[in-house]
JSON list of N, CA, C and O in Angstrom, two decimals:
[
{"chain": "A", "resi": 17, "resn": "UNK", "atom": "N", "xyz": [23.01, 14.01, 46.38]},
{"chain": "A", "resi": 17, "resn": "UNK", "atom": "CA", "xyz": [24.09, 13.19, 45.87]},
{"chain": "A", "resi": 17, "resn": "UNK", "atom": "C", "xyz": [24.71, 13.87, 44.66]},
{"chain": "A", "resi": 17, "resn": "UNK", "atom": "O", "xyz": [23.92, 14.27, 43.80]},
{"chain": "A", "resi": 18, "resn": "UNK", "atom": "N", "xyz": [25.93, 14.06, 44.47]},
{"chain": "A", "resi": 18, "resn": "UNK", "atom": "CA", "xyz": [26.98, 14.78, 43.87]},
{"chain": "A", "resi": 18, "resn": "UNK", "atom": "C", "xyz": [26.12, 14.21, 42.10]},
{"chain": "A", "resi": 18, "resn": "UNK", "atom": "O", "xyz": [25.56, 13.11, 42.12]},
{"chain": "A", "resi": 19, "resn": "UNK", "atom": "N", "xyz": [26.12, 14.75, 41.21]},
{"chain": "A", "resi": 19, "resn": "UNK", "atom": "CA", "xyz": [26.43, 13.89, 39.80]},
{"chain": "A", "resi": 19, "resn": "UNK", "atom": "C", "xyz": [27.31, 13.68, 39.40]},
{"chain": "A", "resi": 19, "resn": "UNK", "atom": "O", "xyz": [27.12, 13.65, 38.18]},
{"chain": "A", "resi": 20, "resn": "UNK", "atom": "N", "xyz": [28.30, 13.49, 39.61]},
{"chain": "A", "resi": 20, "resn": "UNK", "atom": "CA", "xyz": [29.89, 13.25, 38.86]},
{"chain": "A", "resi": 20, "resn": "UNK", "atom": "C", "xyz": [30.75, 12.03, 39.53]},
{"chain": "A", "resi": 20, "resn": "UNK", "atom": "O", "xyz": [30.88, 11.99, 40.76]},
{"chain": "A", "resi": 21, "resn": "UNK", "atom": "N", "xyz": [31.15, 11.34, 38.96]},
{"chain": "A", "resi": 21, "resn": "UNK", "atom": "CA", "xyz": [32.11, 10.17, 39.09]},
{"chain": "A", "resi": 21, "resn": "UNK", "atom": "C", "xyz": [33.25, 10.34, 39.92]},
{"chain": "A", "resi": 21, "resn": "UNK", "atom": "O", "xyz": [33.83, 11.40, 39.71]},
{"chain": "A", "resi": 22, "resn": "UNK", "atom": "N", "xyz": [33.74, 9.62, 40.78]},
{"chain": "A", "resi": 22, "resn": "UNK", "atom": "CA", "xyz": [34.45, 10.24, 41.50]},
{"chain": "A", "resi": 22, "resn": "UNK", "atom": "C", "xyz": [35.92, 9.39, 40.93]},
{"chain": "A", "resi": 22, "resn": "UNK", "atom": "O", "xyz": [36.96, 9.66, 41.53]},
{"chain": "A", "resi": 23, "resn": "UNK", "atom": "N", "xyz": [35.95, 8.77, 40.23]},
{"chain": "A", "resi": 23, "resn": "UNK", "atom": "CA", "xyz": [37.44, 7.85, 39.66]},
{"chain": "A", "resi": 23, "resn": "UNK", "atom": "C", "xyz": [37.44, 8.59, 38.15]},
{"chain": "A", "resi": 23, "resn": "UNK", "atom": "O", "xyz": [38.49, 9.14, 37.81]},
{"chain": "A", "resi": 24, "resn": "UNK", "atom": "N", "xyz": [36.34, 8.62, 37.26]},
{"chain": "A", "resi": 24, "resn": "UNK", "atom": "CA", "xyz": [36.19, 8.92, 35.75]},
{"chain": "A", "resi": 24, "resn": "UNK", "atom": "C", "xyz": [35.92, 10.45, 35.78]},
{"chain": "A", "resi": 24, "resn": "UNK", "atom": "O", "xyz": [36.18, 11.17, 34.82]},
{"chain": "A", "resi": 25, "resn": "UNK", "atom": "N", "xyz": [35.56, 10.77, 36.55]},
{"chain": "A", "resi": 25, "resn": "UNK", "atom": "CA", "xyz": [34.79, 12.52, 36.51]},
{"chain": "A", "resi": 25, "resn": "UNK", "atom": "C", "xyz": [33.35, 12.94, 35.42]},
{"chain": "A", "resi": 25, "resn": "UNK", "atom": "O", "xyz": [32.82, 14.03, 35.18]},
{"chain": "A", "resi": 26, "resn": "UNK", "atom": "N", "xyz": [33.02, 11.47, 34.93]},
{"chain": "A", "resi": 26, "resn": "UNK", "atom": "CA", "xyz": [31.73, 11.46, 34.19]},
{"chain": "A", "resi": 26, "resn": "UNK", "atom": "C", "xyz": [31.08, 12.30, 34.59]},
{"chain": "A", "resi": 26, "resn": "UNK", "atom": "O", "xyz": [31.38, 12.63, 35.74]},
{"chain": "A", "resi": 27, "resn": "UNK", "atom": "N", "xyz": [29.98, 13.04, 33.99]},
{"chain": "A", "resi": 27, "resn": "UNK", "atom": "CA", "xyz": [28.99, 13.45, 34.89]},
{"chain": "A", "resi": 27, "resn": "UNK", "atom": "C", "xyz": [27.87, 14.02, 33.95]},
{"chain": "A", "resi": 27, "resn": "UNK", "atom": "O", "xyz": [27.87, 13.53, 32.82]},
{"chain": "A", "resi": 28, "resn": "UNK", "atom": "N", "xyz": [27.08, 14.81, 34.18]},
{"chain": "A", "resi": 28, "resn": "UNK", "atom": "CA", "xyz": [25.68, 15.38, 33.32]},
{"chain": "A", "resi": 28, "resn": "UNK", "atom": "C", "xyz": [25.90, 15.64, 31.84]},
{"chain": "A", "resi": 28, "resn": "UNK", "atom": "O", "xyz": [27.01, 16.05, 31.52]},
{"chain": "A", "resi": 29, "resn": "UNK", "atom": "N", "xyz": [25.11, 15.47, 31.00]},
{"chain": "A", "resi": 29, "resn": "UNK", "atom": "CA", "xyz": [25.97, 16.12, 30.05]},
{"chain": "A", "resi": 29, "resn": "UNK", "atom": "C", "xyz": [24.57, 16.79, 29.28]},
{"chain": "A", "resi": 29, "resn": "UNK", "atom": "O", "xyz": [23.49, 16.52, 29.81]},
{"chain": "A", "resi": 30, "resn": "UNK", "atom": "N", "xyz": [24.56, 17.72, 27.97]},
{"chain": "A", "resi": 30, "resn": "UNK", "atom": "CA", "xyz": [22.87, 18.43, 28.43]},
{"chain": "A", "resi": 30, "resn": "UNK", "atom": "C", "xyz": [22.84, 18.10, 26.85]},
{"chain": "A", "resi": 30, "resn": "UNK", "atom": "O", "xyz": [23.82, 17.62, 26.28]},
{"chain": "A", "resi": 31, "resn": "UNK", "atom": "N", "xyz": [21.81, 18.37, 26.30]},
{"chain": "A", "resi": 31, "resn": "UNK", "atom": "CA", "xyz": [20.96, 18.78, 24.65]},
{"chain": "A", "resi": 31, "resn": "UNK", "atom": "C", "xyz": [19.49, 18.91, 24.42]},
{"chain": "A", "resi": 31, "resn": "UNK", "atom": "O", "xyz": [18.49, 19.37, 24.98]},
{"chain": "A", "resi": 32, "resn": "UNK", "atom": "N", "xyz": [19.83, 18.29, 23.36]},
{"chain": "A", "resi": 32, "resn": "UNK", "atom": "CA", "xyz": [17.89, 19.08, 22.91]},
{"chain": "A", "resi": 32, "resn": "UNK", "atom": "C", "xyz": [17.10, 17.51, 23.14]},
{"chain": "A", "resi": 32, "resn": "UNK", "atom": "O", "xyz": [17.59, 16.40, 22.94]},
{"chain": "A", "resi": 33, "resn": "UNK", "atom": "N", "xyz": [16.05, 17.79, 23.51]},
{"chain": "A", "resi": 33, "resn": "UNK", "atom": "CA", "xyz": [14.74, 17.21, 22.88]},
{"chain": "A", "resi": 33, "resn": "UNK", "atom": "C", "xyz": [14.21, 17.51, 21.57]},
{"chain": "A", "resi": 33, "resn": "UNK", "atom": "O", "xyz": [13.79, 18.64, 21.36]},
{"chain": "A", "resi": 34, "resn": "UNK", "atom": "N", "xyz": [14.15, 16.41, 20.46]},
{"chain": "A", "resi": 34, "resn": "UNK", "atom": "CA", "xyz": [13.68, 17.23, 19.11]},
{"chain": "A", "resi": 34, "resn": "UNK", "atom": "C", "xyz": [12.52, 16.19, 18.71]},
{"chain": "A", "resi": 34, "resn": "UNK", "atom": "O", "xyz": [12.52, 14.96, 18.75]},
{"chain": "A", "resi": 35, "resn": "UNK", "atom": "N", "xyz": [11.47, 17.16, 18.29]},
{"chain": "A", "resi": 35, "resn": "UNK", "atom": "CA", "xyz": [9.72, 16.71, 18.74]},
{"chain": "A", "resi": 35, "resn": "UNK", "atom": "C", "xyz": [9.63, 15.92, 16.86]},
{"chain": "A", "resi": 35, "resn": "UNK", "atom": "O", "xyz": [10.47, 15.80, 15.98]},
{"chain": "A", "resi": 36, "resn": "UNK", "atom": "N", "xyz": [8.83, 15.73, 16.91]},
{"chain": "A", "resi": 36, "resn": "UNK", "atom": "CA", "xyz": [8.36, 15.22, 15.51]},
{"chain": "A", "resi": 36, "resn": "UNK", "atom": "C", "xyz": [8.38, 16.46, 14.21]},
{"chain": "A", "resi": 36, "resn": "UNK", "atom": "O", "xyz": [8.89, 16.41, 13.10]},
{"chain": "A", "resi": 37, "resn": "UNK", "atom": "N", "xyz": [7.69, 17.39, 14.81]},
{"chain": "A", "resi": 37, "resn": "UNK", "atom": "CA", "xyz": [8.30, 18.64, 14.15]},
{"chain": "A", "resi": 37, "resn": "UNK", "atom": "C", "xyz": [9.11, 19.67, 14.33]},
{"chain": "A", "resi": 37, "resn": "UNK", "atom": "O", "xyz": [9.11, 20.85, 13.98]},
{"chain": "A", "resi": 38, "resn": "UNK", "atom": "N", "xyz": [9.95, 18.84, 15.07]},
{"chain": "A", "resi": 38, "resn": "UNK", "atom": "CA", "xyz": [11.48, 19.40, 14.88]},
{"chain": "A", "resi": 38, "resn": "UNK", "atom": "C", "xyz": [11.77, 20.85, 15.58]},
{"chain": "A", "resi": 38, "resn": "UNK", "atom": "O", "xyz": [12.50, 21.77, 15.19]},
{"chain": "A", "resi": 39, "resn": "UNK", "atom": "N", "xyz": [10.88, 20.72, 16.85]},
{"chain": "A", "resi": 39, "resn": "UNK", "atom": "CA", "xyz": [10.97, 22.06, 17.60]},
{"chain": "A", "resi": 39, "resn": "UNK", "atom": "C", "xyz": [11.82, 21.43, 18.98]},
{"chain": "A", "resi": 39, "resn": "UNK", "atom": "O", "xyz": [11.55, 20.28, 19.34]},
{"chain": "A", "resi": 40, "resn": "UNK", "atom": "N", "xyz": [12.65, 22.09, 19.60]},
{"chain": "A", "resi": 40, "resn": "UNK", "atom": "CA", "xyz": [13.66, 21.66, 20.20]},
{"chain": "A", "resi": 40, "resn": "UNK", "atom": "C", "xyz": [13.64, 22.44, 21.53]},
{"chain": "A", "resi": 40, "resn": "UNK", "atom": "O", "xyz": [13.45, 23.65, 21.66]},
{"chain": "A", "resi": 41, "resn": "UNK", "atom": "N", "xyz": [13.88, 21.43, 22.60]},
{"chain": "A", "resi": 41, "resn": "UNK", "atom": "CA", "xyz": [13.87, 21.73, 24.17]},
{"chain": "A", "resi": 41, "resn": "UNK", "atom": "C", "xyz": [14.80, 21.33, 24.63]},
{"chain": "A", "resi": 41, "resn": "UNK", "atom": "O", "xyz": [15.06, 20.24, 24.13]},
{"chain": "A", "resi": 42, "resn": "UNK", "atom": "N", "xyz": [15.81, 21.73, 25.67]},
{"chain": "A", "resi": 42, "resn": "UNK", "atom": "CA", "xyz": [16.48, 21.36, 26.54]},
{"chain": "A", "resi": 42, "resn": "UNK", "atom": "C", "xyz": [16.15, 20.65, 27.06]},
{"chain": "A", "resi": 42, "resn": "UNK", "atom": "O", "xyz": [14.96, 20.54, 27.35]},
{"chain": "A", "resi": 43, "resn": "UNK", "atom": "N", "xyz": [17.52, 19.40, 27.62]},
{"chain": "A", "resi": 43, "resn": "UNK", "atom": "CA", "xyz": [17.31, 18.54, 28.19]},
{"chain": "A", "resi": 43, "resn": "UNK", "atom": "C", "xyz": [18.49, 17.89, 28.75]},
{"chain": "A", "resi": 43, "resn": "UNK", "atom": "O", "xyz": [19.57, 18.34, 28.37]},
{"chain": "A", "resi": 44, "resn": "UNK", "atom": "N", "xyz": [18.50, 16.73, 29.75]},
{"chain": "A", "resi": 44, "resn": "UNK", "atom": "CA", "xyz": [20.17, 16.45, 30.21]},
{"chain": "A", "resi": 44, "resn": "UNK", "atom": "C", "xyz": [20.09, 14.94, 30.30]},
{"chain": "A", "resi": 44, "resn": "UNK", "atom": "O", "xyz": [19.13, 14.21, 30.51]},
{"chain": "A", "resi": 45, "resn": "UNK", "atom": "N", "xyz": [21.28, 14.69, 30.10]},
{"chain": "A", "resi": 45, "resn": "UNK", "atom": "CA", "xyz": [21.02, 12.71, 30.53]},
{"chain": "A", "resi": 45, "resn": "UNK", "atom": "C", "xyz": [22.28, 12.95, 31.38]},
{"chain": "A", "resi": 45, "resn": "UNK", "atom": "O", "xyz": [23.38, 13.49, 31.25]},
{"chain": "A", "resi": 46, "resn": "UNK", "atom": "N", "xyz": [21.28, 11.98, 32.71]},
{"chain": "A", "resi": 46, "resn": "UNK", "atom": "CA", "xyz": [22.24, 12.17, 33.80]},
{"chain": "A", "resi": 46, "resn": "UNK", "atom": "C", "xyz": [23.43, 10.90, 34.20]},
{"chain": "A", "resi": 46, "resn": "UNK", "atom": "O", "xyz": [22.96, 9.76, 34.19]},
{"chain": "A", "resi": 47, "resn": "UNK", "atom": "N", "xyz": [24.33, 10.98, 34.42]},
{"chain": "A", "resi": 47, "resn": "UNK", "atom": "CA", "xyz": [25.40, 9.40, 34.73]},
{"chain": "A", "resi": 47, "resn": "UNK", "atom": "C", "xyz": [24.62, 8.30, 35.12]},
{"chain": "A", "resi": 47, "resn": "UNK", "atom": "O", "xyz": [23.40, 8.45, 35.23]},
{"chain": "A", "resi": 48, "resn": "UNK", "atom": "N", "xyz": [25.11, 7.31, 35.32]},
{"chain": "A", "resi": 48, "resn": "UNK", "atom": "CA", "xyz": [24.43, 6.33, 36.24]},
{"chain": "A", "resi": 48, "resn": "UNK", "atom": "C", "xyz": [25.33, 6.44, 37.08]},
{"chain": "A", "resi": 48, "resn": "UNK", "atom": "O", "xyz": [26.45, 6.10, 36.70]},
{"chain": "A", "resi": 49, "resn": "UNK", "atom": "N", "xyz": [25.20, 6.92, 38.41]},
{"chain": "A", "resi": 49, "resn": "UNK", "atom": "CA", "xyz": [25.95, 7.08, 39.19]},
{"chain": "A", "resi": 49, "resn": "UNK", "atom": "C", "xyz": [25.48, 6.62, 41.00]},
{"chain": "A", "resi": 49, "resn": "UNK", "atom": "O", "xyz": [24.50, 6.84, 41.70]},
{"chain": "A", "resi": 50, "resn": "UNK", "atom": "N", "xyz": [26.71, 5.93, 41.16]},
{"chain": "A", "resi": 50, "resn": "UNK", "atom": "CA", "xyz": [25.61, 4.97, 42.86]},
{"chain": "A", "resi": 50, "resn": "UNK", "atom": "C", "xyz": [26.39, 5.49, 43.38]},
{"chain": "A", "resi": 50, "resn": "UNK", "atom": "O", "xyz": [27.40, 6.01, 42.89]},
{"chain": "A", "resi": 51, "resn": "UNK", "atom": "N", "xyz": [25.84, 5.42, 45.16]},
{"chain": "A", "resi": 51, "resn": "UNK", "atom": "CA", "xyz": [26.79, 5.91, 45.99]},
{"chain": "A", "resi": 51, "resn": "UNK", "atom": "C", "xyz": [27.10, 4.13, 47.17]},
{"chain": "A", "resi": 51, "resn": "UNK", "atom": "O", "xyz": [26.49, 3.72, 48.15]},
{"chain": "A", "resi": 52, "resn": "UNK", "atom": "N", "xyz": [28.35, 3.54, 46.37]},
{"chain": "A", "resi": 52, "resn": "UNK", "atom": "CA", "xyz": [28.53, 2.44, 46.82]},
{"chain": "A", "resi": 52, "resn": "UNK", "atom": "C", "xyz": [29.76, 2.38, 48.21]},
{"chain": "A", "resi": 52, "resn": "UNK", "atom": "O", "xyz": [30.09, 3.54, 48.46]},
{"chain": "A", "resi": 53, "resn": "UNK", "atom": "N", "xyz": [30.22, 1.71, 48.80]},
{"chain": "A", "resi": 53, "resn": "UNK", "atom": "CA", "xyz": [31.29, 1.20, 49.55]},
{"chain": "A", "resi": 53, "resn": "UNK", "atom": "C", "xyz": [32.39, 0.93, 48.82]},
{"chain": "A", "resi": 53, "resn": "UNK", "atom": "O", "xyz": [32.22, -0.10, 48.16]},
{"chain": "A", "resi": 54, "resn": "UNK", "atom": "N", "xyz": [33.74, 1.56, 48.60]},
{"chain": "A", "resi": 54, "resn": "UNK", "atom": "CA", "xyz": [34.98, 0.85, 48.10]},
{"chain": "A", "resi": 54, "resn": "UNK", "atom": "C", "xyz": [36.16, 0.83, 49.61]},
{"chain": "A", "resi": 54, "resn": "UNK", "atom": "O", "xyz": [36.08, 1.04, 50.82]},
{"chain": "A", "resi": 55, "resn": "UNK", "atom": "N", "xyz": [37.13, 0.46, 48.70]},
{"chain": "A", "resi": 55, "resn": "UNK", "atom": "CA", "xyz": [38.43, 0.07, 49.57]},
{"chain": "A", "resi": 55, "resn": "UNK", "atom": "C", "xyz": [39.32, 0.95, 48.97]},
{"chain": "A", "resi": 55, "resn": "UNK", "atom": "O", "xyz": [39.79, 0.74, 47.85]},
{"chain": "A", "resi": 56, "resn": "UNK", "atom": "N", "xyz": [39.57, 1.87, 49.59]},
{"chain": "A", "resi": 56, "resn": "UNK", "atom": "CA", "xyz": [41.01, 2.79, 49.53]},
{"chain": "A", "resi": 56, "resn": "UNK", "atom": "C", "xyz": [41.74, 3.07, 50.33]},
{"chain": "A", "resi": 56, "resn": "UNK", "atom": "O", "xyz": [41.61, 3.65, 51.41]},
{"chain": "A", "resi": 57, "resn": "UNK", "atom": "N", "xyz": [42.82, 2.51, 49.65]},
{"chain": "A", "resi": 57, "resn": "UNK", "atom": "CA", "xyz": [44.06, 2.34, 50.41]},
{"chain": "A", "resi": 57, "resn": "UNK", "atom": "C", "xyz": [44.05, 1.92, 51.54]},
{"chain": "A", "resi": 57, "resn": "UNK", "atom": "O", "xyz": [44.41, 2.60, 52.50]},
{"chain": "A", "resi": 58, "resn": "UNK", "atom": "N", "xyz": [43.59, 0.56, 51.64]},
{"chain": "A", "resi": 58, "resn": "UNK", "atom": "CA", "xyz": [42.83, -0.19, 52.93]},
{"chain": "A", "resi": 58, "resn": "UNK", "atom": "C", "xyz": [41.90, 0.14, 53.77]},
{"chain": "A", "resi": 58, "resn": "UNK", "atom": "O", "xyz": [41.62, -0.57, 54.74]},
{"chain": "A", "resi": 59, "resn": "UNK", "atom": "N", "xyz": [41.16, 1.56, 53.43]},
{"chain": "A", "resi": 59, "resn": "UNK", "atom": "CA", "xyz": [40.19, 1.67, 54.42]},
{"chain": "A", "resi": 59, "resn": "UNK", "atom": "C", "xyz": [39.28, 1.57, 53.37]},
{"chain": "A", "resi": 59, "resn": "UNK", "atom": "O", "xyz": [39.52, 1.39, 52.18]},
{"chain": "A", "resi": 60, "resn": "UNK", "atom": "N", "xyz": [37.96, 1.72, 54.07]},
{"chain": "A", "resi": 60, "resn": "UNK", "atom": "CA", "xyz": [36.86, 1.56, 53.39]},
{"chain": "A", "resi": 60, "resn": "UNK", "atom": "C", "xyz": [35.56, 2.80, 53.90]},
{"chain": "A", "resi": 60, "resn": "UNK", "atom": "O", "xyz": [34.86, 3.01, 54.89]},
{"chain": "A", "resi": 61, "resn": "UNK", "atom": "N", "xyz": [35.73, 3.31, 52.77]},
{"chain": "A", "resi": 61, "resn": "UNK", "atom": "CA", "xyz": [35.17, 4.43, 52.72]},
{"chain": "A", "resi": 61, "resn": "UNK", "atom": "C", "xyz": [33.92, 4.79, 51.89]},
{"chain": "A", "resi": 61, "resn": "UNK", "atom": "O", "xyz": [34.06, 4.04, 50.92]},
{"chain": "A", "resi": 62, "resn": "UNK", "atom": "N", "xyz": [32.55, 5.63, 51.64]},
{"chain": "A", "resi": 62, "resn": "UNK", "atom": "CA", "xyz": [31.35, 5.44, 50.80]},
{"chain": "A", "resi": 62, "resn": "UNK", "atom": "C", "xyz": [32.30, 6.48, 49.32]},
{"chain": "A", "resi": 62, "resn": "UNK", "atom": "O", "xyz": [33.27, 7.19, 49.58]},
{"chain": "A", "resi": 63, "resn": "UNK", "atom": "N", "xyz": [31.88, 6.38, 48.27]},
{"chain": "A", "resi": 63, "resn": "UNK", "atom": "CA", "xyz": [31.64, 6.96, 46.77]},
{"chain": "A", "resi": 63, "resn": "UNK", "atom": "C", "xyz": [30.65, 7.13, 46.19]},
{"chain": "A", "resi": 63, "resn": "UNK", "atom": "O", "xyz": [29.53, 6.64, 46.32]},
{"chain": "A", "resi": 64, "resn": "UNK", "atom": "N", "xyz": [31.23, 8.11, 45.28]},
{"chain": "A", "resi": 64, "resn": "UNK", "atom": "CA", "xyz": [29.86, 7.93, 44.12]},
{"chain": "A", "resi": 64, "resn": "UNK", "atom": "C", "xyz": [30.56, 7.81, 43.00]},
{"chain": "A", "resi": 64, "resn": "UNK", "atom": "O", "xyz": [31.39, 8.62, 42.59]},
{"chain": "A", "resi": 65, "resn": "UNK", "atom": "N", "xyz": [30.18, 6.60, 42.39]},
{"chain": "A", "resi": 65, "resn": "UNK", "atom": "CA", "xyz": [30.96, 5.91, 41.42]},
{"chain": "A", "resi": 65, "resn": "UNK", "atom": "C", "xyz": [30.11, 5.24, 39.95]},
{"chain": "A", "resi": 65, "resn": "UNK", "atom": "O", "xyz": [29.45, 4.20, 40.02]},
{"chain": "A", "resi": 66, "resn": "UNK", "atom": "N", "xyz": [30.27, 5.96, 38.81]},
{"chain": "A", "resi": 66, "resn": "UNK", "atom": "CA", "xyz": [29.34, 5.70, 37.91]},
{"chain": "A", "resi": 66, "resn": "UNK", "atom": "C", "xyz": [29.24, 3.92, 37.95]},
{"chain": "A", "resi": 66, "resn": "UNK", "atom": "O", "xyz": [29.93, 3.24, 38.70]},
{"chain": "A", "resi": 67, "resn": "UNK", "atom": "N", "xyz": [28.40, 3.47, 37.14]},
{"chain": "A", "resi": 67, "resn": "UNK", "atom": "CA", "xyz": [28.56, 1.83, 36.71]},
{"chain": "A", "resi": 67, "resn": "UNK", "atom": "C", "xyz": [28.89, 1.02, 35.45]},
{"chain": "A", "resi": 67, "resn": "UNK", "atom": "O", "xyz": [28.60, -0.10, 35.05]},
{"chain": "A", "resi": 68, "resn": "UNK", "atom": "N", "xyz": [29.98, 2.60, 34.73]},
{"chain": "A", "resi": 68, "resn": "UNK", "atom": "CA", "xyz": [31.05, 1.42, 34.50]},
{"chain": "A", "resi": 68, "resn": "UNK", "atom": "C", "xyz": [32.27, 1.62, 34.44]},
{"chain": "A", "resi": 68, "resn": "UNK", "atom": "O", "xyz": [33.06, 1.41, 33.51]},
{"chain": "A", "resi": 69, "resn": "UNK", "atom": "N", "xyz": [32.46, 2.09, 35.58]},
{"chain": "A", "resi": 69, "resn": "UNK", "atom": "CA", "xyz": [33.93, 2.28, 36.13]},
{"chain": "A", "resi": 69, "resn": "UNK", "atom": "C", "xyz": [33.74, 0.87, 37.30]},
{"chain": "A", "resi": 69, "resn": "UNK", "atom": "O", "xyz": [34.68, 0.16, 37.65]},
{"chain": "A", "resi": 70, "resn": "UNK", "atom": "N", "xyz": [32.25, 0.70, 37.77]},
{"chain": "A", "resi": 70, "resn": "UNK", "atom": "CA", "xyz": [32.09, -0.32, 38.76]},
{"chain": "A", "resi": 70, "resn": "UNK", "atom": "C", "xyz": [32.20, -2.03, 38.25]},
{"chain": "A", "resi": 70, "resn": "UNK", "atom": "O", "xyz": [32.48, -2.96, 39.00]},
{"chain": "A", "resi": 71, "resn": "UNK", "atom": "N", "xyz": [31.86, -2.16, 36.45]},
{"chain": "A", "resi": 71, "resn": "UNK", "atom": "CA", "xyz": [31.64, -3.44, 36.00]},
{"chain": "A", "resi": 71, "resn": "UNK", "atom": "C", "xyz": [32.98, -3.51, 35.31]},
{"chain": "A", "resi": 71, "resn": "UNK", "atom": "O", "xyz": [33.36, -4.62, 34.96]},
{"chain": "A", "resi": 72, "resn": "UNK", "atom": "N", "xyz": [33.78, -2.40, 35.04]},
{"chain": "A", "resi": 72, "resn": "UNK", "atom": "CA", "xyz": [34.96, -2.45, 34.56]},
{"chain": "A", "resi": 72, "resn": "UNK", "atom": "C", "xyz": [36.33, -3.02, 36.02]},
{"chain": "A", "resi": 72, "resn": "UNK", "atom": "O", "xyz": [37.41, -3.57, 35.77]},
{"chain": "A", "resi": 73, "resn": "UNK", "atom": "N", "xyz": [35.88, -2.70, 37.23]},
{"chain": "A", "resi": 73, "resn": "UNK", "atom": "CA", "xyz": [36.99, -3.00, 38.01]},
{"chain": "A", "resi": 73, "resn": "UNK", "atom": "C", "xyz": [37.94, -2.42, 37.89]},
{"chain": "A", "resi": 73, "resn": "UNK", "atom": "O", "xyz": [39.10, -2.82, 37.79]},
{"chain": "A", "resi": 74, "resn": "UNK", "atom": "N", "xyz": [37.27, -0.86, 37.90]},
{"chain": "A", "resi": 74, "resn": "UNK", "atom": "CA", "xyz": [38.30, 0.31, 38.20]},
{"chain": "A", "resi": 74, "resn": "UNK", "atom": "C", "xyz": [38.30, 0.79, 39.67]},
{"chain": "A", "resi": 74, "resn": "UNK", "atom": "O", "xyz": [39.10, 1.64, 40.06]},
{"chain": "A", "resi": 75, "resn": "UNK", "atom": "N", "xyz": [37.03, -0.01, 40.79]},
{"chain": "A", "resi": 75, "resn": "UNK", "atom": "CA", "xyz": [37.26, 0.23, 42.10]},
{"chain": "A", "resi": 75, "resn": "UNK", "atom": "C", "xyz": [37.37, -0.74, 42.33]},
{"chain": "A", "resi": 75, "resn": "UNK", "atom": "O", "xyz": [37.24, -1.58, 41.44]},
{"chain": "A", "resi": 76, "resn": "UNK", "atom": "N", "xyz": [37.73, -1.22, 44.04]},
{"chain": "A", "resi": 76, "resn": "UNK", "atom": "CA", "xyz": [37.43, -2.09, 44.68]},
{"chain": "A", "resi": 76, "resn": "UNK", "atom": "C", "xyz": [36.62, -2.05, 45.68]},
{"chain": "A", "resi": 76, "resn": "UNK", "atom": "O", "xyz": [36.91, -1.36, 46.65]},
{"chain": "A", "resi": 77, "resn": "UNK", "atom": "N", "xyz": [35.30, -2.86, 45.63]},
{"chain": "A", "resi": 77, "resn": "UNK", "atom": "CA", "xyz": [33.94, -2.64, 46.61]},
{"chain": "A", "resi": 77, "resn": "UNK", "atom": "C", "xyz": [34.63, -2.93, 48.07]},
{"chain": "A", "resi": 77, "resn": "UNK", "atom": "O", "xyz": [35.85, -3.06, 48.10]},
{"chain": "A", "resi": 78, "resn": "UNK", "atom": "N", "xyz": [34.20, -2.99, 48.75]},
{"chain": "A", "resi": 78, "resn": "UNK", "atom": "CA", "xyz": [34.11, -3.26, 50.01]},
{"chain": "A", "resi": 78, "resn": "UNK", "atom": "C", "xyz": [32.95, -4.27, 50.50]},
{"chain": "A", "resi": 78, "resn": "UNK", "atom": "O", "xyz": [31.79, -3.86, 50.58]},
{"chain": "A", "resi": 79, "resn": "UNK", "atom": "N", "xyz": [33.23, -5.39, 50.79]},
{"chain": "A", "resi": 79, "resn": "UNK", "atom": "CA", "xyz": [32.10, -5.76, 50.79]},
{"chain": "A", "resi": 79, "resn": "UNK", "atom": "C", "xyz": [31.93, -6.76, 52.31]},
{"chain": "A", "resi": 79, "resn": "UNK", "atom": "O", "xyz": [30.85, -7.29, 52.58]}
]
């Protein structure tokens, strides 16, 4: 499944882990990203659509 938003283009974004003494690791926080049912342009087709482009009612589900 893709990581990136398919309405917002959200997607991975990376940095450190920093420990108690301050020694530092890579690391990524990933979207919340579902692969739901919308309605485009009257058909209804699958996405992957973060969740809050989904609680904002920037798609329309299909339901």
């Amino acid at each position: 499944m893709s990581r990136r938003c398919e309405i917002c283009g959200k997607g991975q974004t990376s940095g450190n882990n920093v420990s108690h003494s301050v020694r530092r690791t890579r690391r990524k926080w990933n979207a919340n990203i579902q692969n739901i049912r919308i309605e485009d342009n009257g058909k209804v087709r699958r996405a992957n659509v973060c969740t809050k482009c989904i609680k904002s009612g920037k798609v329309n589900r299909a339901i």
